[in-house]
């Protein structure tokens, strides 16, 4: 048993492909440059982040002012801050697109299971890094995002049996460094925000050194284009400041960064315990997909159920994001519609899967039986 | 060379793993404790009086004189305020004081409100913490119910509830402060319970807030 696990791990470690670094021959297709873009934007985020640390002041009194100073007084401060923000957005967008590419093209199948799992975990970590990062601005959005996100954790204590250990409250307490969003929380968020990136970057560099892989398949032109995109975005749309955090007033409407918007809409629709469990199930599903999907084919049409689930996830992401941006939510009506739609779509996916399997079985039965295999014999020519 | 079962070498290896794992756990336990924030044992106490740690976890509230009863004479008139609570907690700034925003509302009819004489005597003044029991945002008292329908998720209250309501901008929970059975009843949205209440007394015509319902801080 242990030997089989070890063998499984050995094979996947050999075939690890974290940043598409084995896909160097497909770089004409931007879909296959996504891994390189992930790595590139990560480096930009890291370098600009270290530069920002020079001017940033991690206290509840000074944080907002120090960022105002970076934005308006420090020479090129607007560019460093804009590049940090927009490169981080690019990073998350590239990870998401790559996850969808791997999902729809079945790239998570053997021997890429481990690559997929690491990639999926890196999306979760990047999002944690994002939410801990925007508390550092200490504006209204940051304050309320931190407050609501960590209140969700407290509701995990309501789970029967395991909830009695109060592990949900413990999570909130550990992240916040106390019972409320204050200086303790700011210090810890600062540490987590930098720590995740720094430790993972070291791990990735070690991986490149030990496996002697190529880091980067991007051409100089592609790098210049990406950098210009970042600079232009930070110039045209300077990174927002928002209003200073006010613990006694909740802004209306309250919006977070784009990748959390859909989740915010979901939180409106569900009782608080499910607001914590739902994303948990989603992450579990994502991590376990390579083991749930036992089909042989890699094309989307060869595994209808999983394709339908993927399309549904993408649709919900887009629709929920749009709804929250326009502040549309009829709480008495919408959750039922979402529930019914989800069930109907899942059933349709299941039916498609059954039909596909029945047809394939029929096709196999109709095909002429191959002659009994003889060792060393040449394969017989197939009919049709 | 046993093909099946556990051979001696594996067994001994497994046996020796137990003390090694035990030692690792002994190292790991204080490291995990390191993550938990500290409580300062002497915070805000007079010299020579030290209470038990369990007692110090309870927040200490201050009495707050809100104003005279006549100031809240009109039905649906309200007054917002900030209530101060003190926690025993160690921070770089030493003391931690948390504030709870609240709202007092005059109702046109009397209800049984647990904050006033344990709900035994009906009252027409209700006082709630404005911290939403859903995820801890600060909710608003909205005197005009049409604003709730327009900006807080399209909830249309039934005829008998078309009056001042309380609504949270974060996740659109809506509460009725004047519900006759349970003031603060959740009308719509994901909130699991009515908002936390304040207990108050009326001393010589002055509304004095004495404490907050326990558990009401986020």
Coordinates of C-alpha atoms in Angstrom, one line a residue:
Chain A
X1 CA 0.0 0.0 0.0
X2 CA 2.7 2.5 1.1
X3 CA 4.8 1.4 -1.9
X4 CA 2.0 2.1 -4.3
X5 CA 1.5 5.6 -2.8
X6 CA 5.3 6.2 -3.1
X7 CA 5.3 5.0 -6.7
X8 CA 2.3 7.2 -7.5
X9 CA 4.0 10.2 -6.1
X10 CA 7.3 9.5 -7.8
X11 CA 5.7 9.3 -11.2
X12 CA 3.7 12.5 -10.7
X13 CA 6.7 14.4 -9.3
X14 CA 8.7 13.5 -12.4
X15 CA 5.9 14.8 -14.7
X16 CA 5.2 17.9 -12.7
X17 CA 4.4 20.9 -14.9
X18 CA 3.7 23.8 -12.7
X19 CA 4.1 26.7 -15.1
X20 CA 3.6 25.0 -18.4
X21 CA 7.4 24.8 -18.6
X22 CA 7.2 21.6 -20.7
X23 CA 4.9 23.3 -23.2
X24 CA 7.6 25.4 -24.8
X25 CA 6.8 24.3 -28.3
X26 CA 3.2 25.6 -28.1
X27 CA 4.0 29.2 -27.3
X28 CA 2.4 30.5 -30.5
X29 CA -0.9 29.9 -28.6
X30 CA -1.5 32.3 -25.7
X31 CA -3.6 29.6 -24.0
X32 CA -0.4 27.7 -23.5
X33 CA 1.6 30.7 -22.3
X34 CA -0.7 31.0 -19.3
X35 CA 1.7 29.2 -17.0
X36 CA 4.6 31.4 -18.0
X37 CA 2.4 34.5 -17.4
X38 CA 1.6 33.2 -13.9
X39 CA 5.3 33.0 -13.1
X40 CA 6.1 36.3 -14.7
X41 CA 3.4 38.3 -12.9
X42 CA 4.3 36.6 -9.7
X43 CA 7.8 38.0 -9.9
X44 CA 6.5 41.4 -10.7
X45 CA 4.2 41.3 -7.7
X46 CA 7.1 40.1 -5.5
X47 CA 9.5 42.8 -6.6
X48 CA 7.0 45.7 -6.4
X49 CA 5.8 44.3 -3.1
X50 CA 9.3 44.5 -1.6
X51 CA 9.6 48.1 -2.9
X52 CA 6.3 49.0 -1.3
X53 CA 7.5 47.7 2.1
X54 CA 10.0 50.5 2.1
X55 CA 7.3 53.2 2.4
X56 CA 4.4 51.2 4.0
X57 CA 3.6 51.6 7.6
X58 CA 1.8 48.7 9.2
X59 CA -0.2 50.4 11.9
X60 CA -3.9 51.2 12.0
X61 CA -3.1 54.9 12.4
X62 CA -0.5 55.2 9.7
X63 CA -1.4 52.6 7.1
X64 CA -3.9 54.7 5.1
X65 CA -1.7 57.8 5.2
X66 CA 1.4 55.9 4.1
X67 CA -0.4 54.6 1.1
X68 CA -1.7 58.1 0.2
X69 CA 1.9 59.1 0.4
X70 CA 3.1 56.3 -1.8
X71 CA 0.4 57.1 -4.3
X72 CA 0.8 60.9 -4.5
X73 CA 4.2 62.0 -3.1
X74 CA 6.8 59.2 -3.5
X75 CA 8.4 59.4 -7.0
X76 CA 7.0 56.7 -9.2
X77 CA 5.0 55.5 -6.1
X78 CA 1.8 55.3 -8.2
X79 CA 3.6 53.0 -10.7
X80 CA 5.0 50.6 -8.0
X81 CA 1.6 50.4 -6.3
X82 CA -0.3 50.1 -9.6
X83 CA 2.0 47.4 -10.9
X84 CA 1.7 45.5 -7.6
X85 CA -2.1 45.6 -7.8
X86 CA -2.5 44.9 -11.5
X87 CA 0.2 42.3 -11.7
X88 CA -1.6 40.5 -8.8
X89 CA -4.9 40.7 -10.8
X90 CA -3.1 39.3 -13.8
X91 CA -1.7 36.5 -11.7
X92 CA -5.1 35.5 -10.4
X93 CA -6.7 35.8 -13.9
X94 CA -3.9 33.7 -15.4
X95 CA -4.3 31.0 -12.8
X96 CA -8.1 30.9 -13.3
X97 CA -7.8 30.7 -17.0
X98 CA -5.2 28.0 -16.7
X99 CA -7.4 26.0 -14.3
X100 CA -10.3 26.3 -16.8
X101 CA -8.0 25.2 -19.7
X102 CA -6.8 22.2 -17.8
X103 CA -10.3 21.4 -16.7
X104 CA -12.0 21.5 -20.1
X105 CA -9.1 19.9 -21.9
X106 CA -8.9 17.1 -19.3
X107 CA -5.2 18.0 -18.7
X108 CA -5.6 17.1 -15.0
X109 CA -5.7 13.4 -15.9
X110 CA -2.8 11.0 -15.3
X111 CA 0.1 11.9 -15.0
X112 CA -0.9 15.5 -14.2
X113 CA -3.0 15.0 -11.0
X114 CA -0.4 16.5 -8.7
X115 CA 0.2 19.5 -11.0
X116 CA -3.5 20.2 -11.0
X117 CA -3.8 19.9 -7.2
X118 CA -0.8 22.2 -6.7
X119 CA -2.2 24.7 -9.2
X120 CA -5.7 24.6 -7.6
X121 CA -4.2 25.1 -4.1
X122 CA -2.1 28.0 -5.5
X123 CA -5.4 29.7 -6.6
X124 CA -6.7 29.4 -3.1
X125 CA -3.4 30.8 -1.6
X126 CA -3.4 33.6 -4.2
X127 CA -6.9 34.6 -3.1
X128 CA -5.9 34.5 0.6
X129 CA -2.9 36.6 -0.3
X130 CA -5.3 39.0 -2.1
X131 CA -7.7 39.4 0.8
X132 CA -4.8 39.8 3.3
X133 CA -3.3 42.3 1.0
X134 CA -6.2 44.6 0.7
X135 CA -6.7 44.8 4.5
X136 CA -3.3 46.5 4.5
X137 CA -4.8 49.6 2.8
X138 CA -7.0 50.0 5.9
X139 CA -9.9 51.4 3.9
X140 CA -13.6 50.7 4.3
X141 CA -13.7 47.9 1.8
X142 CA -10.7 46.2 3.5
X143 CA -12.0 46.5 6.9
X144 CA -15.5 45.1 6.2
X145 CA -14.1 42.3 4.0
X146 CA -11.8 41.1 6.8
X147 CA -14.6 41.4 9.3
X148 CA -17.2 39.4 7.2
X149 CA -14.7 36.8 6.0
X150 CA -13.5 35.9 9.5
X151 CA -17.1 36.0 10.9
X152 CA -17.9 33.2 8.4
X153 CA -15.2 31.1 10.0
X154 CA -16.9 31.5 13.4
X155 CA -20.0 29.8 12.1
X156 CA -18.1 26.6 11.5
X157 CA -18.5 26.0 15.2
X158 CA -22.2 25.1 14.4
X159 CA -21.2 21.9 12.6
X160 CA -22.4 19.0 14.8
X161 CA -19.7 17.1 16.8
X162 CA -16.5 18.6 15.3
X163 CA -17.8 22.1 15.9
X164 CA -17.7 21.5 19.6
X165 CA -14.0 21.9 19.5
X166 CA -14.5 25.6 18.6
X167 CA -12.0 25.3 15.7
X168 CA -13.9 28.0 13.7
X169 CA -13.4 30.6 16.4
X170 CA -9.8 29.4 16.8
X171 CA -9.2 30.1 13.0
X172 CA -10.7 33.6 13.4
X173 CA -8.8 34.3 16.6
X174 CA -5.5 33.2 15.0
X175 CA -5.9 35.2 11.9
X176 CA -7.1 38.3 13.8
X177 CA -4.7 38.1 16.6
X178 CA -7.5 39.0 18.9
X179 CA -11.3 39.2 19.1
X180 CA -11.7 42.1 16.6
X181 CA -10.2 43.6 13.5
X182 CA -7.5 45.9 14.9
X183 CA -3.7 46.3 15.1
X184 CA -3.2 42.6 15.8
X185 CA -5.1 41.7 12.7
X186 CA -3.2 44.2 10.6
X187 CA 0.2 42.8 11.8
X188 CA -0.8 39.2 11.1
X189 CA -2.3 40.0 7.7
X190 CA 0.9 41.8 6.8
X191 CA 2.9 38.7 7.8
X192 CA 0.7 36.3 6.0
X193 CA 0.5 38.4 2.9
X194 CA 4.2 38.6 2.5
X195 CA 4.9 35.1 4.0
X196 CA 2.8 33.1 1.5
X197 CA 4.5 34.6 -1.5
X198 CA 8.0 34.6 -0.2
X199 CA 8.0 31.0 1.1
X200 CA 6.3 29.6 -2.1
X201 CA 8.7 31.5 -4.3
X202 CA 11.6 30.0 -2.6
X203 CA 10.0 26.5 -2.9
X204 CA 9.5 27.1 -6.6
X205 CA 13.0 28.3 -7.2
X206 CA 14.3 25.2 -5.4
X207 CA 12.1 23.1 -7.7
X208 CA 13.5 24.8 -10.8
X209 CA 17.1 24.3 -9.5
X210 CA 16.7 20.6 -8.6
X211 CA 14.7 19.6 -11.7
X212 CA 16.9 21.8 -14.0
X213 CA 13.8 23.0 -15.7
X214 CA 13.5 26.1 -17.9
X215 CA 11.8 28.9 -15.9
X216 CA 10.5 30.9 -18.7
X217 CA 9.2 30.4 -22.2
X218 CA 8.2 34.0 -22.9
X219 CA 9.9 35.8 -25.6
X220 CA 11.4 39.3 -24.9
X221 CA 8.6 40.8 -27.0
X222 CA 5.9 39.1 -24.9
X223 CA 7.6 40.3 -21.7
X224 CA 7.7 43.9 -22.9
X225 CA 4.0 43.7 -24.0
X226 CA 3.0 42.4 -20.6
X227 CA 5.0 45.1 -18.8
X228 CA 3.5 47.8 -21.0
X229 CA 0.1 46.5 -20.2
X230 CA 0.8 46.8 -16.5
X231 CA 2.3 50.3 -16.8
X232 CA -0.5 51.6 -19.0
X233 CA -3.2 50.2 -16.7
X234 CA -1.6 51.7 -13.6
X235 CA -1.4 55.1 -15.5
X236 CA -4.9 55.1 -16.9
X237 CA -6.7 53.5 -13.9
X238 CA -4.6 54.5 -10.8
X239 CA -5.1 51.9 -8.0
X240 CA -8.0 53.0 -5.9
X241 CA -7.8 54.3 -2.3
X242 CA -11.4 54.1 -1.1
X243 CA -12.3 55.8 2.2
X244 CA -10.5 55.3 5.4
X245 CA -11.8 52.4 7.5
X246 CA -14.6 53.4 9.8
X247 CA -15.5 50.6 12.2
X248 CA -18.9 52.3 13.0
X249 CA -20.2 52.7 9.5
X250 CA -20.8 50.0 6.9
X251 CA -20.7 51.3 3.3
X252 CA -23.6 50.6 0.9
X253 CA -23.1 48.9 -1.4
X254 CA -20.1 46.9 -0.2
X255 CA -17.9 45.5 -3.0
X256 CA -14.6 43.5 -2.8
X257 CA -12.0 42.7 -5.4
X258 CA -13.4 41.2 -8.6
X259 CA -12.5 37.6 -7.8
X260 CA -14.4 37.7 -4.6
X261 CA -17.6 39.3 -5.9
X262 CA -19.3 36.1 -6.9
X263 CA -18.6 34.7 -3.5
X264 CA -20.1 37.8 -1.9
X265 CA -23.3 37.4 -3.8
X266 CA -23.4 33.7 -2.7
X267 CA -23.0 34.8 0.9
X268 CA -26.1 37.0 0.6
X269 CA -28.2 34.0 -0.5
X270 CA -27.2 31.4 2.1
X271 CA -27.4 31.0 5.9
X272 CA -24.0 31.8 7.4
X273 CA -22.9 28.2 8.1
X274 CA -23.3 27.4 4.4
X275 CA -21.4 30.5 3.4
X276 CA -18.4 28.7 5.0
X277 CA -19.2 25.2 3.8
X278 CA -20.1 26.0 0.2
X279 CA -16.6 27.3 -0.8
X280 CA -15.1 24.5 1.2
X281 CA -17.0 21.9 -0.9
X282 CA -16.0 23.8 -4.1
X283 CA -12.3 23.6 -3.1
X284 CA -12.7 19.9 -2.2
X285 CA -14.3 19.2 -5.5
X286 CA -11.5 21.1 -7.3
X287 CA -8.8 19.2 -5.5
X288 CA -10.4 15.8 -6.0
X289 CA -11.6 16.2 -9.6
X290 CA -8.7 14.0 -11.0
X291 CA -9.9 11.1 -8.9
X292 CA -13.6 11.6 -9.4
X293 CA -13.3 11.7 -13.2
X294 CA -12.4 8.2 -14.2
X295 CA -13.3 8.6 -17.9
X296 CA -10.7 7.7 -20.5
X297 CA -11.1 10.5 -23.0
X298 CA -9.7 14.0 -22.6
X299 CA -12.0 15.9 -24.9
X300 CA -14.9 17.8 -23.3
X301 CA -17.4 15.7 -25.3
X302 CA -16.0 12.5 -23.9
X303 CA -17.0 13.4 -20.3
X304 CA -20.3 15.3 -20.5
X305 CA -21.0 15.4 -16.8
X306 CA -17.7 17.1 -15.8
X307 CA -18.0 19.5 -18.8
X308 CA -21.5 20.5 -17.7
X309 CA -20.3 21.1 -14.1
X310 CA -17.4 23.3 -15.4
X311 CA -19.7 25.4 -17.7
X312 CA -22.1 25.8 -14.7
X313 CA -19.3 27.0 -12.4
X314 CA -18.1 29.5 -15.1
X315 CA -21.6 30.8 -15.7
X316 CA -22.3 31.2 -11.9
X317 CA -19.1 33.1 -11.5
X318 CA -20.0 35.6 -14.3
X319 CA -23.7 35.9 -13.4
X320 CA -23.1 36.3 -9.6
X321 CA -20.4 38.9 -10.3
X322 CA -22.7 40.9 -12.6
X323 CA -25.6 40.7 -10.1
X324 CA -23.6 42.1 -7.2
X325 CA -22.1 44.8 -9.3
X326 CA -25.6 46.1 -10.0
X327 CA -26.7 45.4 -6.5
X328 CA -29.5 43.0 -7.6
X329 CA -30.5 40.4 -5.1
X330 CA -34.1 39.4 -4.2
X331 CA -33.3 37.2 -1.2
X332 CA -36.7 35.7 -0.9
X333 CA -36.8 34.5 -4.5
X334 CA -33.3 34.0 -5.9
X335 CA -31.9 31.2 -3.7
X336 CA -34.8 28.9 -4.9
X337 CA -34.1 29.8 -8.5
X338 CA -30.4 29.0 -8.1
X339 CA -31.1 25.8 -6.3
X340 CA -33.7 24.6 -9.0
X341 CA -31.4 25.6 -11.9
X342 CA -28.4 23.8 -10.3
X343 CA -30.4 20.6 -9.8
X344 CA -31.8 20.7 -13.3
X345 CA -28.4 21.3 -14.9
X346 CA -26.8 18.6 -12.9
X347 CA -29.5 16.1 -13.9
X348 CA -29.1 17.1 -17.5
X349 CA -25.3 16.6 -17.1
X350 CA -26.0 13.1 -15.6
X351 CA -28.4 12.2 -18.5
X352 CA -25.9 13.3 -21.1
X353 CA -23.2 11.2 -19.4
X354 CA -25.5 8.1 -19.4
X355 CA -26.4 8.6 -23.0
X356 CA -22.8 9.1 -24.0
X357 CA -21.8 5.9 -22.2
X358 CA -24.7 3.9 -23.6
X359 CA -23.7 5.0 -27.1
X360 CA -20.1 4.1 -26.6
X361 CA -21.1 0.6 -25.2
X362 CA -23.3 0.1 -28.3
X363 CA -20.5 1.2 -30.6
X364 CA -18.1 -1.2 -28.9
X365 CA -20.6 -4.1 -29.2
X366 CA -21.2 -3.3 -32.8
X367 CA -17.5 -3.2 -33.7
X368 CA -16.0 -6.5 -34.9
X369 CA -14.3 -8.5 -32.2
X370 CA -10.5 -8.1 -32.4
X371 CA -8.8 -11.4 -33.0
X372 CA -7.3 -13.0 -29.9
X373 CA -4.0 -11.4 -29.1
X374 CA -0.8 -13.3 -29.9
X375 CA 2.4 -12.1 -28.4
X376 CA 4.6 -10.6 -31.2
X377 CA 1.8 -10.5 -33.7
X378 CA 1.1 -7.4 -35.7
X379 CA -2.1 -5.5 -34.8
X380 CA -4.9 -6.4 -37.1
X381 CA -6.2 -3.6 -39.4
X382 CA -9.5 -2.1 -38.0
X383 CA -12.6 -2.1 -40.1
X384 CA -14.2 1.1 -41.2
Chain B
X1 CA 11.2 -13.1 4.2
X2 CA 7.6 -13.2 5.2
X3 CA 5.4 -12.6 2.2
X4 CA 2.3 -11.9 4.2
X5 CA 1.7 -10.1 7.5
X6 CA 4.2 -7.9 9.3
X7 CA 7.8 -8.9 9.6
X8 CA 9.9 -8.2 12.6
X9 CA 11.8 -5.3 11.0
X10 CA 8.7 -3.4 10.0
X11 CA 7.2 -4.0 13.4
X12 CA 10.2 -2.7 15.3
X13 CA 10.4 0.3 13.0
X14 CA 6.7 1.1 13.7
X15 CA 7.3 0.7 17.4
X16 CA 10.2 3.1 17.4
X17 CA 8.2 5.6 15.5
X18 CA 5.9 6.2 18.5
X19 CA 8.4 7.9 20.7
X20 CA 9.7 9.9 17.8
X21 CA 6.2 11.2 16.9
X22 CA 5.6 11.9 20.5
X23 CA 8.7 14.1 20.7
X24 CA 7.7 15.9 17.5
X25 CA 4.2 16.5 19.0
X26 CA 5.8 17.9 22.1
X27 CA 7.8 20.4 20.0
X28 CA 4.8 21.3 17.8
X29 CA 2.3 22.0 20.7
X30 CA 4.0 25.2 22.0
X31 CA 4.6 26.3 18.4
X32 CA 0.8 26.2 17.8
X33 CA 0.2 28.0 21.1
X34 CA 2.5 30.7 19.8
X35 CA -0.2 31.6 17.3
X36 CA -2.8 32.3 19.9
X37 CA -3.0 35.9 21.1
X38 CA -2.0 36.6 24.7
X39 CA -4.1 37.9 27.4
X40 CA -2.5 40.5 29.6
X41 CA -3.1 39.3 33.2
X42 CA -3.1 42.8 34.8
X43 CA -5.2 44.8 32.4
X44 CA -7.3 47.6 33.9
X45 CA -7.4 46.2 37.4
X46 CA -6.9 48.0 40.6
X47 CA -3.6 47.1 42.4
X48 CA -3.7 43.8 44.3
X49 CA -7.0 42.5 42.8
X50 CA -6.5 39.8 40.3
X51 CA -9.5 38.0 38.9
X52 CA -9.5 34.6 37.3
X53 CA -8.7 34.4 33.7
X54 CA -12.1 33.1 32.8
X55 CA -13.7 36.1 34.4
X56 CA -11.4 38.5 32.5
X57 CA -12.5 37.1 29.2
X58 CA -15.9 38.7 29.8
X59 CA -16.1 42.2 28.4
X60 CA -16.7 45.0 30.9
X61 CA -19.3 47.5 29.9
X62 CA -19.8 51.0 31.0
X63 CA -23.1 52.7 31.9
X64 CA -24.3 55.2 29.3
X65 CA -26.8 57.9 29.7
X66 CA -28.5 58.1 26.4
X67 CA -30.8 61.1 26.9
X68 CA -34.2 62.0 28.3
X69 CA -37.3 60.0 27.4
X70 CA -38.9 63.1 25.9
X71 CA -36.2 63.3 23.3
X72 CA -37.6 60.1 21.8
X73 CA -41.2 61.2 22.0
X74 CA -42.3 60.8 18.3
X75 CA -43.1 57.3 17.1
X76 CA -40.3 55.9 14.9
X77 CA -37.9 58.5 16.1
X78 CA -34.5 57.1 16.8
X79 CA -31.1 57.9 18.3
X80 CA -27.8 56.2 17.5
X81 CA -25.0 56.0 20.0
X82 CA -21.7 54.2 20.7
X83 CA -21.4 51.9 23.7
X84 CA -17.9 51.2 25.1
X85 CA -16.7 47.8 26.2
X86 CA -13.4 46.8 27.7
X87 CA -11.6 43.6 26.9
X88 CA -8.7 42.0 28.7
X89 CA -6.3 41.6 25.8
X90 CA -2.6 42.2 25.2
X91 CA -1.8 44.4 22.3
X92 CA 1.2 46.7 21.5
X93 CA -1.1 49.5 22.7
X94 CA -1.8 47.6 25.9
X95 CA -5.5 48.3 26.5
X96 CA -8.2 47.3 24.1
X97 CA -11.5 49.1 24.1
X98 CA -14.1 47.9 21.7
X99 CA -17.1 50.0 20.8
X100 CA -20.5 48.8 19.9
X101 CA -22.7 51.1 17.8
X102 CA -26.3 50.9 18.8
X103 CA -29.7 52.4 18.1
X104 CA -32.7 53.3 20.3
X105 CA -36.1 53.4 18.6
X106 CA -39.4 54.7 19.9
X107 CA -42.3 52.4 18.8
X108 CA -45.9 53.5 18.4
X109 CA -47.0 50.5 20.4
X110 CA -45.8 48.5 23.4
X111 CA -43.9 45.2 23.0
X112 CA -42.2 42.8 25.4
X113 CA -38.5 43.6 25.0
X114 CA -36.0 41.4 26.9
X115 CA -33.7 44.4 27.5
X116 CA -36.2 46.2 29.7
X117 CA -36.9 44.5 33.0
X118 CA -36.2 41.1 31.5
X119 CA -39.2 41.5 29.2
X120 CA -41.7 41.3 32.0
X121 CA -43.1 44.8 31.5
X122 CA -44.1 46.0 28.0
X123 CA -42.2 49.0 26.7
X124 CA -42.3 51.1 23.6
X125 CA -38.5 51.9 23.5
X126 CA -36.3 49.2 22.0
X127 CA -32.5 49.4 22.0
X128 CA -30.4 47.2 19.7
X129 CA -26.8 46.8 18.9
X130 CA -26.2 47.7 15.3
X131 CA -23.7 44.9 14.8
X132 CA -25.4 42.5 12.4
X133 CA -25.6 39.0 13.9
X134 CA -25.0 37.6 10.4
X135 CA -21.3 38.5 9.7
X136 CA -20.7 41.6 11.9
X137 CA -21.4 44.5 9.6
X138 CA -23.0 47.6 11.1
X139 CA -26.6 47.8 9.9
X140 CA -28.8 50.9 9.5
X141 CA -32.1 51.9 10.9
X142 CA -34.2 52.9 7.9
X143 CA -37.2 55.0 8.9
X144 CA -38.7 54.8 5.4
X145 CA -39.4 51.2 4.4
X146 CA -39.3 52.2 0.7
X147 CA -35.6 52.7 1.0
X148 CA -35.3 49.1 2.2
X149 CA -37.1 47.9 -0.9
X150 CA -34.9 50.1 -3.2
X151 CA -31.4 49.6 -1.8
X152 CA -31.4 46.4 0.3
X153 CA -32.4 43.6 -2.0
X154 CA -36.0 44.2 -3.1
X155 CA -37.8 43.0 0.0
X156 CA -41.4 44.3 0.0
X157 CA -42.8 44.3 3.5
X158 CA -46.4 43.2 4.0
X159 CA -49.0 45.9 4.8
X160 CA -48.7 45.6 8.6
X161 CA -44.9 46.0 8.5
X162 CA -44.7 49.1 6.4
X163 CA -42.8 51.2 8.9
X164 CA -39.3 51.8 10.1
X165 CA -37.1 48.7 9.6
X166 CA -33.5 47.8 10.2
X167 CA -31.4 46.7 7.2
X168 CA -27.8 45.5 6.7
X169 CA -25.9 46.7 3.6
X170 CA -23.5 43.8 3.5
X171 CA -25.7 40.8 2.9
X172 CA -29.2 42.4 3.0
X173 CA -30.6 41.0 6.2
X174 CA -33.8 42.9 7.2
X175 CA -35.2 43.2 10.8
X176 CA -38.4 44.4 12.2
X177 CA -37.8 46.3 15.4
X178 CA -41.5 46.5 16.2
X179 CA -42.5 42.9 15.9
X180 CA -45.0 42.2 18.7
X181 CA -43.8 38.8 19.6
X182 CA -40.0 39.1 19.2
X183 CA -38.7 42.6 18.6
X184 CA -35.9 42.5 15.9
X185 CA -37.4 39.5 14.1
X186 CA -35.5 38.6 10.9
X187 CA -37.8 39.4 8.0
X188 CA -35.5 38.6 5.1
X189 CA -31.9 37.7 4.4
X190 CA -29.3 35.2 5.8
X191 CA -29.2 36.4 9.4
X192 CA -29.6 33.5 11.9
X193 CA -31.2 35.5 14.7
X194 CA -32.5 39.0 15.7
X195 CA -29.8 41.6 16.5
X196 CA -28.3 41.7 20.0
X197 CA -30.1 44.0 22.4
X198 CA -29.0 46.4 25.2
X199 CA -30.5 46.3 28.6
X200 CA -31.6 49.7 29.9
X201 CA -33.3 51.4 32.8
X202 CA -35.2 54.6 33.1
X203 CA -33.8 56.7 36.0
X204 CA -35.6 60.0 36.6
X205 CA -36.7 60.2 33.0
X206 CA -33.2 59.4 31.6
X207 CA -32.6 56.4 29.5
X208 CA -29.5 54.6 31.0
X209 CA -28.0 51.7 29.0
X210 CA -26.6 49.3 31.6
X211 CA -25.1 46.4 29.5
X212 CA -25.1 44.6 26.2
X213 CA -26.6 41.1 25.6
X214 CA -23.6 38.8 26.1
X215 CA -22.0 37.4 22.9
X216 CA -22.9 40.5 20.9
X217 CA -19.5 41.6 19.8
X218 CA -17.8 40.7 16.5

